Structures are given as C-alpha cells and as structure tokens.
PDB file of C-alpha atoms in Angstrom:
ATOM      1  CA  ASP A   1     -60.733 -16.122 -19.501  1.00  0.00           C
ATOM      2  CA  GLN A   2     -64.205 -17.123 -18.297  1.00  0.00           C
ATOM      3  CA  GLN A   3     -64.036 -20.837 -18.272  1.00  0.00           C
ATOM      4  CA  VAL A   4     -67.611 -21.436 -16.977  1.00  0.00           C
ATOM      5  CA  LYS A   5     -70.215 -18.893 -17.860  1.00  0.00           C
ATOM      6  CA  GLN A   6     -73.927 -18.438 -16.703  1.00  0.00           C
ATOM      7  CA  ASN A   7     -75.462 -15.925 -18.983  1.00  0.00           C
ATOM      8  CA  SER A   8     -78.467 -15.017 -17.455  1.00  0.00           C
ATOM      9  CA  PRO A   9     -77.794 -12.972 -14.342  1.00  0.00           C
ATOM     10  CA  SER A  10     -81.478 -13.290 -12.976  1.00  0.00           C
ATOM     11  CA  LEU A  11     -84.523 -15.145 -13.537  1.00  0.00           C
ATOM     12  CA  SER A  12     -88.149 -14.694 -12.499  1.00  0.00           C
ATOM     13  CA  VAL A  13     -90.061 -17.809 -12.135  1.00  0.00           C
ATOM     14  CA  GLN A  14     -93.832 -18.201 -10.881  1.00  0.00           C
ATOM     15  CA  GLU A  15     -94.355 -20.699  -7.765  1.00  0.00           C
ATOM     16  CA  GLY A  16     -95.396 -24.113  -9.010  1.00  0.00           C
ATOM     17  CA  ARG A  17     -93.835 -23.705 -12.258  1.00  0.00           C
ATOM     18  CA  ILE A  18     -90.075 -24.942 -13.581  1.00  0.00           C
ATOM     19  CA  SER A  19     -87.192 -22.952 -13.073  1.00  0.00           C
ATOM     20  CA  ILE A  20     -84.491 -23.684 -15.999  1.00  0.00           C
ATOM     21  CA  LEU A  21     -80.918 -22.521 -14.946  1.00  0.00           C
ATOM     22  CA  ASN A  22     -78.139 -22.837 -17.749  1.00  0.00           C
ATOM     23  CA  CYS A  23     -74.301 -23.059 -17.768  1.00  0.00           C
ATOM     24  CA  ASP A  24     -71.693 -23.099 -20.409  1.00  0.00           C
ATOM     25  CA  TYR A  25     -68.210 -24.195 -20.129  1.00  0.00           C
ATOM     26  CA  THR A  26     -65.446 -23.689 -22.270  1.00  0.00           C
ATOM     27  CA  ASN A  27     -62.491 -26.333 -20.912  1.00  0.00           C
ATOM     28  CA  SER A  28     -62.681 -30.117 -21.964  1.00  0.00           C
ATOM     29  CA  MET A  29     -60.604 -31.198 -19.071  1.00  0.00           C
ATOM     30  CA  PHE A  30     -63.791 -30.425 -16.900  1.00  0.00           C
ATOM     31  CA  ASP A  31     -65.150 -33.761 -15.818  1.00  0.00           C
ATOM     32  CA  TYR A  32     -67.133 -33.206 -12.988  1.00  0.00           C
ATOM     33  CA  PHE A  33     -70.023 -30.456 -12.634  1.00  0.00           C
ATOM     34  CA  LEU A  34     -71.905 -28.880  -9.541  1.00  0.00           C
ATOM     35  CA  TRP A  35     -74.734 -26.506  -8.499  1.00  0.00           C
ATOM     36  CA  TYR A  36     -74.696 -24.527  -5.379  1.00  0.00           C
ATOM     37  CA  LYS A  37     -77.107 -22.392  -3.898  1.00  0.00           C
ATOM     38  CA  LYS A  38     -76.271 -19.281  -2.138  1.00  0.00           C
ATOM     39  CA  TYR A  39     -78.526 -17.353   0.196  1.00  0.00           C
ATOM     40  CA  PRO A  40     -77.528 -13.659   1.498  1.00  0.00           C
ATOM     41  CA  ALA A  41     -75.056 -13.627   4.254  1.00  0.00           C
ATOM     42  CA  GLU A  42     -74.284 -17.303   3.780  1.00  0.00           C
ATOM     43  CA  GLY A  43     -71.725 -19.414   2.159  1.00  0.00           C
ATOM     44  CA  PRO A  44     -72.871 -21.618  -0.989  1.00  0.00           C
ATOM     45  CA  THR A  45     -74.768 -24.904  -0.141  1.00  0.00           C
ATOM     46  CA  PHE A  46     -74.184 -27.853  -2.065  1.00  0.00           C
ATOM     47  CA  LEU A  47     -77.183 -28.861  -4.350  1.00  0.00           C
ATOM     48  CA  ILE A  48     -76.469 -31.715  -6.932  1.00  0.00           C
ATOM     49  CA  SER A  49     -73.428 -32.797  -9.003  1.00  0.00           C
ATOM     50  CA  ILE A  50     -73.209 -35.141 -12.223  1.00  0.00           C
ATOM     51  CA  SER A  51     -70.156 -36.518 -13.786  1.00  0.00           C
ATOM     52  CA  SER A  52     -69.362 -36.485 -17.450  1.00  0.00           C
ATOM     53  CA  ILE A  53     -70.270 -40.159 -17.830  1.00  0.00           C
ATOM     54  CA  LYS A  54     -73.831 -39.464 -17.267  1.00  0.00           C
ATOM     55  CA  ASP A  55     -76.181 -36.986 -18.984  1.00  0.00           C
ATOM     56  CA  LYS A  56     -78.910 -36.743 -16.120  1.00  0.00           C
ATOM     57  CA  ASN A  57     -78.707 -36.644 -12.427  1.00  0.00           C
ATOM     58  CA  GLU A  58     -82.178 -36.394 -10.393  1.00  0.00           C
ATOM     59  CA  ASP A  59     -82.238 -35.527  -6.492  1.00  0.00           C
ATOM     60  CA  GLY A  60     -86.182 -34.935  -5.481  1.00  0.00           C
ATOM     61  CA  ARG A  61     -87.318 -31.642  -7.115  1.00  0.00           C
ATOM     62  CA  PHE A  62     -83.767 -30.942  -8.881  1.00  0.00           C
ATOM     63  CA  THR A  63     -82.445 -32.209 -11.799  1.00  0.00           C
ATOM     64  CA  VAL A  64     -79.138 -31.447 -13.753  1.00  0.00           C
ATOM     65  CA  PHE A  65     -78.759 -32.376 -17.451  1.00  0.00           C
ATOM     66  CA  LEU A  66     -75.252 -32.268 -18.976  1.00  0.00           C
ATOM     67  CA  ASN A  67     -74.612 -32.005 -22.976  1.00  0.00           C
ATOM     68  CA  LYS A  68     -71.227 -32.700 -23.279  1.00  0.00           C
ATOM     69  CA  SER A  69     -70.718 -32.360 -27.042  1.00  0.00           C
ATOM     70  CA  ALA A  70     -72.376 -28.811 -26.356  1.00  0.00           C
ATOM     71  CA  LYS A  71     -70.257 -28.174 -23.326  1.00  0.00           C
ATOM     72  CA  HIS A  72     -73.640 -27.239 -21.642  1.00  0.00           C
ATOM     73  CA  LEU A  73     -75.423 -28.186 -18.187  1.00  0.00           C
ATOM     74  CA  SER A  74     -78.547 -26.981 -16.861  1.00  0.00           C
ATOM     75  CA  LEU A  75     -80.545 -27.246 -13.680  1.00  0.00           C
ATOM     76  CA  HIS A  76     -84.353 -28.042 -13.501  1.00  0.00           C
ATOM     77  CA  ILE A  77     -86.605 -27.191 -10.516  1.00  0.00           C
ATOM     78  CA  VAL A  78     -89.607 -28.307 -10.386  1.00  0.00           C
ATOM     79  CA  PRO A  79     -92.081 -27.103  -8.885  1.00  0.00           C
ATOM     80  CA  SER A  80     -90.332 -24.093  -7.974  1.00  0.00           C
ATOM     81  CA  GLN A  81     -90.993 -22.830  -4.502  1.00  0.00           C
ATOM     82  CA  PRO A  82     -90.524 -19.563  -2.854  1.00  0.00           C
ATOM     83  CA  GLY A  83     -87.781 -20.797  -0.532  1.00  0.00           C
ATOM     84  CA  ASP A  84     -85.741 -21.701  -3.925  1.00  0.00           C
ATOM     85  CA  SER A  85     -85.388 -17.792  -4.304  1.00  0.00           C
ATOM     86  CA  ALA A  86     -81.539 -17.591  -4.219  1.00  0.00           C
ATOM     87  CA  VAL A  87     -78.238 -17.125  -6.095  1.00  0.00           C
ATOM     88  CA  TYR A  88     -77.506 -20.387  -8.042  1.00  0.00           C
ATOM     89  CA  PHE A  89     -73.555 -21.135  -9.097  1.00  0.00           C
ATOM     90  CA  CYS A  90     -72.482 -23.586 -11.628  1.00  0.00           C
ATOM     91  CA  ALA A  91     -69.206 -24.982 -10.702  1.00  0.00           C
ATOM     92  CA  ALA A  92     -66.736 -27.475 -12.766  1.00  0.00           C
ATOM     93  CA  SER A  93     -63.745 -29.375 -11.806  1.00  0.00           C
ATOM     94  CA  ALA A  94     -61.236 -31.947 -13.086  1.00  0.00           C
ATOM     95  CA  HIS A  95     -62.793 -34.778 -11.277  1.00  0.00           C
ATOM     96  CA  GLN A  96     -64.920 -35.401  -8.145  1.00  0.00           C
ATOM     97  CA  GLY A  97     -63.708 -34.406  -4.852  1.00  0.00           C
ATOM     98  CA  ALA A  98     -60.919 -31.923  -6.662  1.00  0.00           C
ATOM     99  CA  GLN A  99     -61.416 -28.550  -4.614  1.00  0.00           C
ATOM    100  CA  LYS A 100     -60.295 -26.527  -7.323  1.00  0.00           C
ATOM    101  CA  LEU A 101     -63.775 -25.315  -8.305  1.00  0.00           C
ATOM    102  CA  VAL A 102     -64.530 -23.212 -11.329  1.00  0.00           C
ATOM    103  CA  PHE A 103     -67.182 -21.107 -10.630  1.00  0.00           C
ATOM    104  CA  GLY A 104     -69.620 -19.310 -13.102  1.00  0.00           C
ATOM    105  CA  GLN A 105     -71.122 -15.717 -12.067  1.00  0.00           C
ATOM    106  CA  GLY A 106     -74.106 -17.075 -10.842  1.00  0.00           C
ATOM    107  CA  THR A 107     -77.952 -16.575 -11.594  1.00  0.00           C
ATOM    108  CA  ARG A 108     -80.259 -14.917  -9.093  1.00  0.00           C
ATOM    109  CA  LEU A 109     -83.506 -16.947  -8.957  1.00  0.00           C
ATOM    110  CA  THR A 110     -86.590 -15.346  -7.736  1.00  0.00           C
ATOM    111  CA  ILE A 111     -89.691 -17.472  -7.134  1.00  0.00           C
ATOM    112  CA  ASN A 112     -92.897 -15.153  -7.137  1.00  0.00           C
ATOM    113  CA  PRO A 113     -96.020 -16.461  -5.413  1.00  0.00           C
TER     114      PRO A 113
ATOM    115  CA  ASP B   1     -72.062 -30.926  14.292  1.00  0.00           C
ATOM    116  CA  ALA B   2     -70.482 -27.643  13.354  1.00  0.00           C
ATOM    117  CA  GLY B   3     -70.101 -26.780  10.012  1.00  0.00           C
ATOM    118  CA  VAL B   4     -67.381 -24.744   8.508  1.00  0.00           C
ATOM    119  CA  THR B   5     -66.735 -21.818  10.396  1.00  0.00           C
ATOM    120  CA  GLN B   6     -64.882 -18.474   9.511  1.00  0.00           C
ATOM    121  CA  SER B   7     -63.684 -15.300  11.616  1.00  0.00           C
ATOM    122  CA  PRO B   8     -64.126 -12.638  11.423  1.00  0.00           C
ATOM    123  CA  THR B   9     -67.421 -11.972   9.596  1.00  0.00           C
ATOM    124  CA  HIS B  10     -66.882  -8.515   8.555  1.00  0.00           C
ATOM    125  CA  LEU B  11     -63.512  -6.691   8.705  1.00  0.00           C
ATOM    126  CA  ILE B  12     -62.412  -3.007   7.872  1.00  0.00           C
ATOM    127  CA  LYS B  13     -58.596  -2.389   6.738  1.00  0.00           C
ATOM    128  CA  THR B  14     -56.705   0.428   5.047  1.00  0.00           C
ATOM    129  CA  ARG B  15     -54.589   0.006   1.963  1.00  0.00           C
ATOM    130  CA  GLY B  16     -51.172  -1.484   2.529  1.00  0.00           C
ATOM    131  CA  GLN B  17     -52.242  -3.234   5.854  1.00  0.00           C
ATOM    132  CA  GLN B  18     -51.989  -6.938   6.313  1.00  0.00           C
ATOM    133  CA  VAL B  19     -54.881  -8.952   7.341  1.00  0.00           C
ATOM    134  CA  THR B  20     -55.351 -12.671   8.730  1.00  0.00           C
ATOM    135  CA  LEU B  21     -58.442 -14.622   8.151  1.00  0.00           C
ATOM    136  CA  ARG B  22     -59.539 -17.753  10.062  1.00  0.00           C
ATOM    137  CA  CYS B  23     -61.393 -21.081   9.153  1.00  0.00           C
ATOM    138  CA  SER B  24     -62.036 -24.187  11.033  1.00  0.00           C
ATOM    139  CA  PRO B  25     -63.370 -26.821   8.807  1.00  0.00           C
ATOM    140  CA  LYS B  26     -66.167 -29.009   9.393  1.00  0.00           C
ATOM    141  CA  SER B  27     -65.359 -31.854  11.719  1.00  0.00           C
ATOM    142  CA  GLY B  28     -63.546 -34.761  10.139  1.00  0.00           C
ATOM    143  CA  HIS B  29     -62.482 -32.842   7.233  1.00  0.00           C
ATOM    144  CA  ASP B  30     -58.798 -32.828   6.327  1.00  0.00           C
ATOM    145  CA  THR B  31     -58.691 -30.480   3.430  1.00  0.00           C
ATOM    146  CA  VAL B  32     -59.337 -26.846   2.931  1.00  0.00           C
ATOM    147  CA  SER B  33     -59.689 -24.141   0.346  1.00  0.00           C
ATOM    148  CA  TRP B  34     -60.070 -20.553   0.075  1.00  0.00           C
ATOM    149  CA  TYR B  35     -62.128 -18.587  -2.673  1.00  0.00           C
ATOM    150  CA  GLN B  36     -62.350 -14.955  -3.281  1.00  0.00           C
ATOM    151  CA  GLN B  37     -65.559 -13.922  -4.556  1.00  0.00           C
ATOM    152  CA  ALA B  38     -66.031 -10.321  -5.724  1.00  0.00           C
ATOM    153  CA  LEU B  39     -69.306  -8.508  -5.784  1.00  0.00           C
ATOM    154  CA  GLY B  40     -71.367  -9.654  -8.688  1.00  0.00           C
ATOM    155  CA  GLN B  41     -68.895 -12.618  -9.696  1.00  0.00           C
ATOM    156  CA  GLY B  42     -68.543 -16.016  -8.726  1.00  0.00           C
ATOM    157  CA  PRO B  43     -66.031 -17.362  -6.138  1.00  0.00           C
ATOM    158  CA  GLN B  44     -62.482 -17.930  -7.664  1.00  0.00           C
ATOM    159  CA  PHE B  45     -60.407 -20.498  -6.052  1.00  0.00           C
ATOM    160  CA  ILE B  46     -57.059 -18.899  -4.290  1.00  0.00           C
ATOM    161  CA  PHE B  47     -55.328 -22.208  -3.176  1.00  0.00           C
ATOM    162  CA  GLN B  48     -55.853 -25.425  -1.254  1.00  0.00           C
ATOM    163  CA  TYR B  49     -54.267 -27.002   1.955  1.00  0.00           C
ATOM    164  CA  TYR B  50     -53.889 -30.562   2.698  1.00  0.00           C
ATOM    165  CA  GLU B  51     -51.752 -32.137   5.459  1.00  0.00           C
ATOM    166  CA  GLU B  52     -50.292 -28.624   6.308  1.00  0.00           C
ATOM    167  CA  GLU B  53     -49.006 -28.129   2.590  1.00  0.00           C
ATOM    168  CA  GLU B  54     -50.384 -25.794  -0.054  1.00  0.00           C
ATOM    169  CA  ARG B  55     -51.551 -28.347  -2.610  1.00  0.00           C
ATOM    170  CA  GLN B  56     -52.907 -26.417  -5.465  1.00  0.00           C
ATOM    171  CA  ARG B  57     -53.095 -22.569  -6.058  1.00  0.00           C
ATOM    172  CA  GLY B  58     -54.935 -20.418  -8.322  1.00  0.00           C
ATOM    173  CA  ASN B  59     -54.002 -17.294 -10.086  1.00  0.00           C
ATOM    174  CA  PHE B  60     -53.701 -15.048  -7.258  1.00  0.00           C
ATOM    175  CA  PRO B  61     -50.330 -13.103  -6.104  1.00  0.00           C
ATOM    176  CA  ASP B  62     -47.618 -13.974  -3.815  1.00  0.00           C
ATOM    177  CA  ARG B  63     -49.257 -11.322  -1.581  1.00  0.00           C
ATOM    178  CA  PHE B  64     -51.802 -14.187  -0.829  1.00  0.00           C
ATOM    179  CA  SER B  65     -50.606 -16.695   1.331  1.00  0.00           C
ATOM    180  CA  GLY B  66     -51.877 -19.251   3.825  1.00  0.00           C
ATOM    181  CA  HIS B  67     -51.122 -22.127   6.514  1.00  0.00           C
ATOM    182  CA  GLN B  68     -53.008 -25.003   7.742  1.00  0.00           C
ATOM    183  CA  PHE B  69     -52.716 -26.257  11.065  1.00  0.00           C
ATOM    184  CA  PRO B  70     -52.242 -29.922  12.592  1.00  0.00           C
ATOM    185  CA  ASN B  71     -55.844 -29.879  13.476  1.00  0.00           C
ATOM    186  CA  TYR B  72     -56.611 -28.780   9.767  1.00  0.00           C
ATOM    187  CA  SER B  73     -57.617 -25.096  10.670  1.00  0.00           C
ATOM    188  CA  SER B  74     -56.455 -22.595   8.381  1.00  0.00           C
ATOM    189  CA  GLU B  75     -55.505 -19.236   8.057  1.00  0.00           C
ATOM    190  CA  LEU B  76     -55.483 -16.867   5.047  1.00  0.00           C
ATOM    191  CA  ASN B  77     -52.880 -14.062   4.796  1.00  0.00           C
ATOM    192  CA  VAL B  78     -53.253 -11.062   2.655  1.00  0.00           C
ATOM    193  CA  ASN B  79     -50.307  -8.351   2.685  1.00  0.00           C
ATOM    194  CA  ALA B  80     -49.924  -4.979   1.268  1.00  0.00           C
ATOM    195  CA  LEU B  81     -53.784  -4.686   0.921  1.00  0.00           C
ATOM    196  CA  LEU B  82     -55.380  -3.131  -2.218  1.00  0.00           C
ATOM    197  CA  LEU B  83     -58.701  -1.660  -2.839  1.00  0.00           C
ATOM    198  CA  GLY B  84     -59.362  -4.592  -5.094  1.00  0.00           C
ATOM    199  CA  ASP B  85     -58.571  -7.008  -2.376  1.00  0.00           C
ATOM    200  CA  SER B  86     -62.114  -6.063  -1.049  1.00  0.00           C
ATOM    201  CA  ALA B  87     -64.497  -9.378  -1.228  1.00  0.00           C
ATOM    202  CA  LEU B  88     -65.978 -11.997   0.285  1.00  0.00           C
ATOM    203  CA  TYR B  89     -63.564 -14.527   1.088  1.00  0.00           C
ATOM    204  CA  LEU B  90     -64.605 -17.983   1.438  1.00  0.00           C
ATOM    205  CA  CYS B  91     -63.526 -21.152   3.173  1.00  0.00           C
ATOM    206  CA  ALA B  92     -64.404 -24.455   2.049  1.00  0.00           C
ATOM    207  CA  SER B  93     -63.519 -28.062   3.650  1.00  0.00           C
ATOM    208  CA  SER B  94     -63.780 -31.816   2.277  1.00  0.00           C
ATOM    209  CA  LEU B  95     -62.558 -35.194   2.961  1.00  0.00           C
ATOM    210  CA  ALA B  96     -61.631 -37.197   0.013  1.00  0.00           C
ATOM    211  CA  SER B  97     -63.954 -37.461  -3.025  1.00  0.00           C
ATOM    212  CA  ASP B  98     -66.938 -35.715  -0.766  1.00  0.00           C
ATOM    213  CA  GLU B  99     -68.407 -32.300  -1.966  1.00  0.00           C
ATOM    214  CA  ALA B 100     -66.802 -29.289  -0.628  1.00  0.00           C
ATOM    215  CA  PHE B 101     -68.723 -27.275   2.059  1.00  0.00           C
ATOM    216  CA  PHE B 102     -68.441 -23.969   2.428  1.00  0.00           C
ATOM    217  CA  GLY B 103     -68.046 -21.370   5.295  1.00  0.00           C
ATOM    218  CA  GLN B 104     -70.452 -18.372   5.544  1.00  0.00           C
ATOM    219  CA  GLY B 105     -67.542 -16.249   4.502  1.00  0.00           C
ATOM    220  CA  THR B 106     -65.571 -13.114   5.821  1.00  0.00           C
ATOM    221  CA  ARG B 107     -66.557  -9.839   4.144  1.00  0.00           C
ATOM    222  CA  LEU B 108     -63.446  -7.599   3.776  1.00  0.00           C
ATOM    223  CA  THR B 109     -63.530  -4.077   3.000  1.00  0.00           C
ATOM    224  CA  VAL B 110     -60.209  -2.294   2.056  1.00  0.00           C
ATOM    225  CA  VAL B 111     -60.461   1.367   2.276  1.00  0.00           C
TER     226      VAL B 111
END
C-alpha cells in the first residue's frame, strides 16, 4: 500500500526554466510534508517542508504547495540550475518532528544546460 | 561539526549470515531512525530509537533489531540474511521537532 506516490520517475527541464515535481498521498492522518534531495552516494538532504495548516511555503528558489482537499503537493524550483539535478523524494509524517517519514518513490530531475 | 556518519559504507554478506550496521548521530541529536532503501524505491522506515529504547517500528520482521547506546549512537542488526535484504540502509538523526538529518548510508549486498 503506497501511501505517498510520486508518479513521475523522471523529469527533464531546461536550465533557467521552472521545475515542477508532484506528489500525492492517501493517508488523511498525514499532517506534515517534506521534500528531500538526494545525490548519488549521499544520503537524502532536507530541502523544504510544509505543515497542513499552510498551503504554501517558500525558501529562495524552492516553493512547496499543498492542496489538502486533493491530497496533493508540489515542489517548484525556479529558476532551475544544473546543480539541482538529483533525485527528489516527497515524504509525509503525522506531525512535525516525527521521525517516521513515509517516502514516495522519488523523481529523478535532470537540468539540461 | 560532523553530520550523521555510518559504517561501513559497503558490505557483502552471504545468505543466512548476520550483519551489524553502525550509526553516529549528528552532534546534539538524541533520536535515531533507520530506513531501508531498495533500488528504485524511496526509503522505508524500519524503527526509531530514543533514550536507548525502540519507540516506533515499521513493517519489518523480527530479524531486524537495533540498539541505541548511552552516547546516542546506534546499531542495526539483521539476522538470517535474505537476498531481498540487499539495499541501502540509511540512518537519520534529529533533536525534538527538528528535521531529520540522514547519513550517506551503508550499501548491503547479500549473495
């Protein structure tokens, strides 16, 4: 039972354009959502998060949008840079600080020069 | 400030053997969690340790066990290894409501 789904295994975007990564979840008990970025041979690195009481959170070039009624969130990266090429994981938890994170399968983002 | 460190980085074991993986949390962190990441999948939660006790557990068999030491470091033990246990094992640490920091992982191959 996949409670967090990232339906696009890969995404290719031109440098300077917007990258949009999507994530859907099924468990209504999820209250906190995170995005992690992973380079090869490294562990996942925390990128940005959002609580269910908000619908948007912004940090520099990264913005996460949450649509609770649709159980959908998305990560926008603008402008995209070559260093953004990595695997991006969406994760959900019951509350902020909960270490039991439920991850999606990941989306491999490639930024083309 | 050292982040989360895991050892070893790579390991090859034979079916039926036992393995122990180690994790040192980020300085100041008191909670450690372990995840299994199979090829092409996202990490899956195995269990979490806090104050030397297992606080939460994911859907993994009893062959997977762990320990947390007084200095907050942790071990993951897997008994009776199966081919399907081949994966990247990730350790994450945190303090209170902070986000989890992950180590680089241990790549376990069971042959």
